[in-house]
mmCIF file of C-alpha atoms in Angstrom:
data_model
loop_
_atom_site.group_PDB
_atom_site.id
_atom_site.type_symbol
_atom_site.label_atom_id
_atom_site.label_comp_id
_atom_site.label_asym_id
_atom_site.label_seq_id
_atom_site.Cartn_x
_atom_site.Cartn_y
_atom_site.Cartn_z
ATOM 1 C CA UNK A 475 13.144 3.692 10.709
ATOM 2 C CA UNK A 476 11.644 5.767 7.859
ATOM 3 C CA UNK A 477 7.786 6.552 8.962
ATOM 4 C CA UNK A 478 5.088 8.712 7.439
ATOM 5 C CA UNK A 479 2.327 11.462 8.669
ATOM 6 C CA UNK A 480 -0.542 12.567 7.214
ATOM 7 C CA UNK A 481 -2.502 15.295 8.642
ATOM 8 C CA UNK A 482 -5.852 15.136 9.103
ATOM 9 C CA UNK A 483 -7.803 11.827 8.812
ATOM 10 C CA UNK A 484 -10.317 13.458 6.973
ATOM 11 C CA UNK A 485 -10.533 16.599 4.175
ATOM 12 C CA UNK A 486 -13.989 18.052 3.123
ATOM 13 C CA UNK A 487 -14.268 19.960 -0.078
ATOM 14 C CA UNK A 488 -16.601 21.683 -2.542
ATOM 15 C CA UNK A 489 -16.861 20.470 -5.598
ATOM 16 C CA UNK A 490 -14.955 23.066 -7.996
ATOM 17 C CA UNK A 491 -12.321 23.721 -4.529
ATOM 18 C CA UNK A 492 -8.991 23.306 -4.374
ATOM 19 C CA UNK A 493 -7.758 19.576 -2.603
ATOM 20 C CA UNK A 494 -4.757 19.916 -0.215
ATOM 21 C CA UNK A 495 -3.937 16.394 1.293
ATOM 22 C CA UNK A 496 -0.961 16.392 3.461
ATOM 23 C CA UNK A 497 1.856 14.528 3.787
ATOM 24 C CA UNK A 498 5.202 14.460 6.113
ATOM 25 C CA UNK A 499 8.356 11.484 5.881
ATOM 26 C CA UNK A 500 10.593 11.486 9.106
ATOM 27 C CA UNK A 501 14.403 9.985 6.813
ATOM 28 C CA UNK A 502 16.877 12.401 6.524
ATOM 29 C CA UNK A 503 17.412 10.623 3.940
ATOM 30 C CA UNK A 504 14.481 11.540 0.924
ATOM 31 C CA UNK A 505 12.485 8.597 0.349
ATOM 32 C CA UNK A 506 11.021 7.950 -2.725
ATOM 33 C CA UNK A 507 7.483 8.828 -2.059
ATOM 34 C CA UNK A 508 4.019 7.439 -3.818
ATOM 35 C CA UNK A 509 0.153 8.946 -3.285
ATOM 36 C CA UNK A 510 -2.229 5.641 -3.639
ATOM 37 C CA UNK A 511 -5.730 6.034 -3.828
ATOM 38 C CA UNK A 512 -7.920 3.542 -2.762
ATOM 39 C CA UNK A 513 -12.088 3.932 -3.567
ATOM 40 C CA UNK A 514 -14.340 1.264 -1.490
ATOM 41 C CA UNK A 515 -13.467 -2.054 -0.957
ATOM 42 C CA UNK A 516 -10.655 -1.525 -3.894
ATOM 43 C CA UNK A 517 -7.123 -2.543 -3.700
ATOM 44 C CA UNK A 518 -4.651 0.824 -3.981
ATOM 45 C CA UNK A 519 -4.152 2.937 -7.537
ATOM 46 C CA UNK A 520 -1.268 4.746 -7.639
ATOM 47 C CA UNK A 521 -1.839 8.375 -8.205
ATOM 48 C CA UNK A 522 1.734 9.934 -8.667
ATOM 49 C CA UNK A 523 5.854 8.861 -7.178
ATOM 50 C CA UNK A 524 8.630 11.311 -6.811
ATOM 51 C CA UNK A 525 11.962 9.242 -6.839
ATOM 52 C CA UNK A 526 14.923 12.225 -8.158
ATOM 53 C CA UNK A 527 14.924 14.837 -10.303
ATOM 54 C CA UNK A 528 12.025 17.785 -10.338
ATOM 55 C CA UNK A 529 10.232 17.893 -7.462
ATOM 56 C CA UNK A 530 6.984 19.084 -8.654
ATOM 57 C CA UNK A 531 5.047 15.917 -10.113
ATOM 58 C CA UNK A 532 2.365 15.277 -12.054
ATOM 59 C CA UNK A 533 -0.239 12.213 -11.490
ATOM 60 C CA UNK A 534 -3.311 10.992 -12.604
ATOM 61 C CA UNK A 535 -7.075 12.600 -12.566
ATOM 62 C CA UNK A 536 -5.491 15.936 -12.342
ATOM 63 C CA UNK A 537 -3.089 15.743 -9.229
ATOM 64 C CA UNK A 538 -0.002 16.904 -8.715
ATOM 65 C CA UNK A 539 2.803 16.713 -5.496
ATOM 66 C CA UNK A 540 5.390 18.846 -3.989
ATOM 67 C CA UNK A 541 8.435 17.380 -2.476
ATOM 68 C CA UNK A 542 10.432 19.982 -0.284
ATOM 69 C CA UNK A 543 13.478 18.400 1.165
ATOM 70 C CA UNK A 544 13.554 21.472 3.842
ATOM 71 C CA UNK A 545 10.243 20.617 4.642
ATOM 72 C CA UNK A 546 10.167 16.946 4.575
ATOM 73 C CA UNK A 547 6.666 16.815 2.747
ATOM 74 C CA UNK A 548 4.717 16.214 -0.327
ATOM 75 C CA UNK A 549 2.049 17.372 -0.316
ATOM 76 C CA UNK A 550 -0.749 16.843 -2.665
ATOM 77 C CA UNK A 551 -2.817 19.297 -4.274
ATOM 78 C CA UNK A 552 -5.664 19.468 -7.493
ATOM 79 C CA UNK A 553 -6.776 22.803 -8.337
ATOM 80 C CA UNK A 554 -10.958 21.369 -8.955
ATOM 81 C CA UNK A 555 -12.437 18.683 -7.280
ATOM 82 C CA UNK A 556 -14.466 16.439 -8.650
ATOM 83 C CA UNK A 557 -17.152 14.549 -6.863
ATOM 84 C CA UNK A 558 -15.423 11.471 -8.607
ATOM 85 C CA UNK A 559 -12.141 12.231 -6.507
ATOM 86 C CA UNK A 560 -14.207 11.318 -2.874
ATOM 87 C CA UNK A 561 -11.683 8.239 -2.068
ATOM 88 C CA UNK A 562 -9.032 7.536 0.568
ATOM 89 C CA UNK A 563 -5.546 8.820 0.193
ATOM 90 C CA UNK A 564 -2.715 7.231 1.452
ATOM 91 C CA UNK A 565 1.200 8.702 1.749
ATOM 92 C CA UNK A 566 3.636 5.993 1.019
ATOM 93 C CA UNK A 567 7.296 6.191 1.724
ATOM 94 C CA UNK A 568 9.161 3.432 0.140
ATOM 95 C CA UNK A 569 12.084 2.080 2.582
ATOM 96 C CA UNK A 570 15.418 0.990 1.119
ATOM 97 C CA UNK A 571 17.631 -1.759 3.109
ATOM 98 C CA UNK A 572 20.490 -3.313 1.164
ATOM 99 C CA UNK A 573 18.554 -4.043 -2.062
ATOM 100 C CA UNK A 574 15.219 -5.043 0.200
ATOM 101 C CA UNK A 575 12.649 -2.637 -0.060
ATOM 102 C CA UNK A 576 9.255 -2.079 1.308
ATOM 103 C CA UNK A 577 6.312 1.070 1.485
ATOM 104 C CA UNK A 578 5.397 2.423 4.861
ATOM 105 C CA UNK A 579 2.606 4.263 4.272
ATOM 106 C CA UNK A 580 0.808 6.584 6.386
ATOM 107 C CA UNK A 581 -2.945 6.325 8.499
ATOM 108 C CA UNK A 582 -4.854 7.755 5.380
ATOM 109 C CA UNK A 583 -7.147 11.151 4.427
ATOM 110 C CA UNK A 584 -10.734 10.607 3.378
ATOM 111 C CA UNK A 585 -11.311 13.166 1.741
ATOM 112 C CA UNK A 586 -15.138 13.973 0.843
ATOM 113 C CA UNK A 587 -16.481 16.165 -2.083
ATOM 114 C CA UNK A 588 -19.776 18.229 -1.800
ATOM 115 C CA UNK A 589 -21.743 19.026 -4.314
ATOM 116 C CA UNK B 85 -2.019 -8.050 -19.482
ATOM 117 C CA UNK B 86 -3.775 -9.303 -16.142
ATOM 118 C CA UNK B 87 -2.587 -6.971 -13.128
ATOM 119 C CA UNK B 88 -1.880 -8.166 -9.626
ATOM 120 C CA UNK B 89 -5.297 -11.211 -8.807
ATOM 121 C CA UNK B 90 -5.797 -11.973 -5.684
ATOM 122 C CA UNK B 91 -8.281 -14.429 -4.268
ATOM 123 C CA UNK B 92 -10.891 -14.670 -2.631
ATOM 124 C CA UNK B 93 -12.194 -11.706 -2.404
ATOM 125 C CA UNK B 94 -13.945 -12.140 0.647
ATOM 126 C CA UNK B 95 -14.114 -15.027 3.761
ATOM 127 C CA UNK B 96 -14.999 -15.265 6.705
ATOM 128 C CA UNK B 97 -13.411 -17.527 9.323
ATOM 129 C CA UNK B 98 -14.355 -18.369 13.443
ATOM 130 C CA UNK B 99 -11.502 -17.986 15.642
ATOM 131 C CA UNK B 100 -8.696 -20.479 16.379
ATOM 132 C CA UNK B 101 -9.069 -21.341 12.463
ATOM 133 C CA UNK B 102 -6.289 -21.311 9.390
ATOM 134 C CA UNK B 103 -6.548 -19.323 6.525
ATOM 135 C CA UNK B 104 -4.913 -19.156 2.756
ATOM 136 C CA UNK B 105 -4.604 -16.379 0.645
ATOM 137 C CA UNK B 106 -3.392 -16.170 -2.840
ATOM 138 C CA UNK B 107 -1.946 -14.065 -5.044
ATOM 139 C CA UNK B 108 -1.147 -13.620 -8.852
ATOM 140 C CA UNK B 109 1.602 -11.311 -9.675
ATOM 141 C CA UNK B 110 1.462 -9.331 -12.504
ATOM 142 C CA UNK B 111 2.828 -10.141 -15.899
ATOM 143 C CA UNK B 112 6.789 -10.041 -15.630
ATOM 144 C CA UNK B 113 6.854 -9.327 -11.950
ATOM 145 C CA UNK B 114 9.083 -11.503 -9.824
ATOM 146 C CA UNK B 115 8.798 -10.527 -6.039
ATOM 147 C CA UNK B 116 5.536 -9.936 -4.016
ATOM 148 C CA UNK B 117 4.783 -8.293 -1.138
ATOM 149 C CA UNK B 118 1.908 -8.899 1.300
ATOM 150 C CA UNK B 119 -0.197 -6.498 3.490
ATOM 151 C CA UNK B 120 -2.664 -5.852 5.994
ATOM 152 C CA UNK B 121 -4.747 -3.121 5.930
ATOM 153 C CA UNK B 122 -7.180 -3.108 9.097
ATOM 154 C CA UNK B 123 -10.303 -1.130 9.016
ATOM 155 C CA UNK B 124 -9.547 2.898 9.272
ATOM 156 C CA UNK B 125 -5.839 1.846 9.153
ATOM 157 C CA UNK B 126 -2.901 2.698 5.949
ATOM 158 C CA UNK B 127 -1.350 -0.852 5.011
ATOM 159 C CA UNK B 128 1.378 -2.623 7.022
ATOM 160 C CA UNK B 129 4.067 -4.802 5.354
ATOM 161 C CA UNK B 130 3.859 -8.388 6.314
ATOM 162 C CA UNK B 131 6.521 -9.881 4.718
ATOM 163 C CA UNK B 132 8.311 -9.929 0.795
ATOM 164 C CA UNK B 133 9.045 -12.983 -0.755
ATOM 165 C CA UNK B 134 11.539 -13.243 -4.148
ATOM 166 C CA UNK B 135 13.257 -16.441 -5.305
ATOM 167 C CA UNK B 136 10.899 -18.203 -3.190
ATOM 168 C CA UNK B 137 12.367 -17.028 -0.221
ATOM 169 C CA UNK B 138 11.253 -14.279 2.263
ATOM 170 C CA UNK B 139 13.244 -11.598 2.521
ATOM 171 C CA UNK B 140 11.636 -9.139 4.619
ATOM 172 C CA UNK B 141 9.246 -9.365 7.795
ATOM 173 C CA UNK B 142 7.164 -7.009 9.241
ATOM 174 C CA UNK B 143 5.949 -6.728 12.853
ATOM 175 C CA UNK B 144 3.693 -9.940 12.944
ATOM 176 C CA UNK B 145 3.744 -13.032 14.875
ATOM 177 C CA UNK B 146 4.657 -16.421 13.399
ATOM 178 C CA UNK B 147 1.122 -17.431 13.099
ATOM 179 C CA UNK B 148 1.673 -15.313 10.078
ATOM 180 C CA UNK B 149 3.433 -17.803 6.607
ATOM 181 C CA UNK B 150 3.958 -17.719 3.481
ATOM 182 C CA UNK B 151 5.100 -19.419 0.257
ATOM 183 C CA UNK B 152 6.290 -18.695 -3.098
ATOM 184 C CA UNK B 153 5.984 -21.110 -6.031
ATOM 185 C CA UNK B 154 8.650 -21.314 -9.165
ATOM 186 C CA UNK B 155 6.003 -19.461 -11.290
ATOM 187 C CA UNK B 156 6.246 -16.503 -8.889
ATOM 188 C CA UNK B 157 2.414 -16.526 -7.181
ATOM 189 C CA UNK B 158 2.509 -16.722 -4.262
ATOM 190 C CA UNK B 159 0.172 -17.892 -0.665
ATOM 191 C CA UNK B 160 -0.387 -15.507 3.006
ATOM 192 C CA UNK B 161 -1.590 -18.426 5.492
ATOM 193 C CA UNK B 162 -2.570 -17.095 8.953
ATOM 194 C CA UNK B 163 -2.855 -19.398 12.058
ATOM 195 C CA UNK B 164 -4.942 -19.589 14.936
ATOM 196 C CA UNK B 165 -6.958 -16.842 13.299
ATOM 197 C CA UNK B 166 -8.109 -13.671 16.175
ATOM 198 C CA UNK B 167 -10.529 -11.708 16.047
ATOM 199 C CA UNK B 168 -7.749 -8.809 15.669
ATOM 200 C CA UNK B 169 -6.700 -10.240 12.667
ATOM 201 C CA UNK B 170 -9.621 -9.179 10.274
ATOM 202 C CA UNK B 171 -8.302 -6.532 7.759
ATOM 203 C CA UNK B 172 -8.144 -6.076 4.080
ATOM 204 C CA UNK B 173 -4.961 -8.114 3.078
ATOM 205 C CA UNK B 174 -3.375 -6.571 0.242
ATOM 206 C CA UNK B 175 -0.394 -8.050 -2.401
ATOM 207 C CA UNK B 176 1.711 -6.182 -3.848
ATOM 208 C CA UNK B 177 3.759 -7.285 -7.160
ATOM 209 C CA UNK B 178 7.064 -5.605 -8.199
ATOM 210 C CA UNK B 179 10.141 -6.518 -10.503
ATOM 211 C CA UNK B 180 13.069 -6.574 -7.771
ATOM 212 C CA UNK B 181 15.206 -4.940 -10.349
ATOM 213 C CA UNK B 182 12.562 -2.099 -10.770
ATOM 214 C CA UNK B 183 10.605 -1.189 -7.363
ATOM 215 C CA UNK B 184 11.891 1.710 -6.479
ATOM 216 C CA UNK B 185 9.982 2.784 -9.908
ATOM 217 C CA UNK B 186 6.694 1.772 -8.883
ATOM 218 C CA UNK B 187 6.436 0.829 -5.702
ATOM 219 C CA UNK B 188 4.901 -1.986 -6.712
ATOM 220 C CA UNK B 189 1.364 -2.881 -8.025
ATOM 221 C CA UNK B 190 -1.749 -3.536 -5.448
ATOM 222 C CA UNK B 191 -4.408 -6.521 -6.420
ATOM 223 C CA UNK B 192 -7.919 -5.480 -5.120
ATOM 224 C CA UNK B 193 -7.906 -7.150 -1.724
ATOM 225 C CA UNK B 194 -8.860 -10.070 0.394
ATOM 226 C CA UNK B 195 -11.100 -8.926 2.988
ATOM 227 C CA UNK B 196 -10.888 -11.389 5.871
ATOM 228 C CA UNK B 197 -13.425 -11.043 8.423
ATOM 229 C CA UNK B 198 -13.240 -13.624 11.703
ATOM 230 C CA UNK B 199 -15.955 -14.447 13.752
#
């Protein structure tokens, strides 16, 4: 079964610094991959997704992620952190099985941004 | 265009009680998935409904049951509540023909507290 690993439950950066959130998936067959953001007491908002094609995916709010099949990774980056980026970030893989599909999530990474 | 609507937003129940959570999918979506997100964890798949039937189920006991109505809205029922059922319950809707492209649209969730 598919699994998703997010390294680092908490990541702290200064405002203006590079953001790097790590995600690895387990499947030998690359799944569809997603990054979601969750603000306190809210649901999940899609940041970006990788399905097929270009391996560098650009999302909302200046985030991007690169799919690397050789490393089974889909790390999320942002060149310059803003205070408003402080939130919980989840990486997820879409597990397809005979027409049925479900999302498998990592445990999340809390991004802390300091002034 | 309304997104995914979940109700209630919060509720408190006593151990042993039963609870019903509701979800109205995004317009044009016909598939509803339910996820449980315990504190500090990523969402865990409970089950998915399509054409008023449960298509697949995650690793949850039979105390968790659901229903989908002809208008595609859905309910999640939990019987004999345990303290460990305290969590944020997320509903995600999607279109059966395009779920792989989006992963689903999430509602803001229902925060269930069992005391």
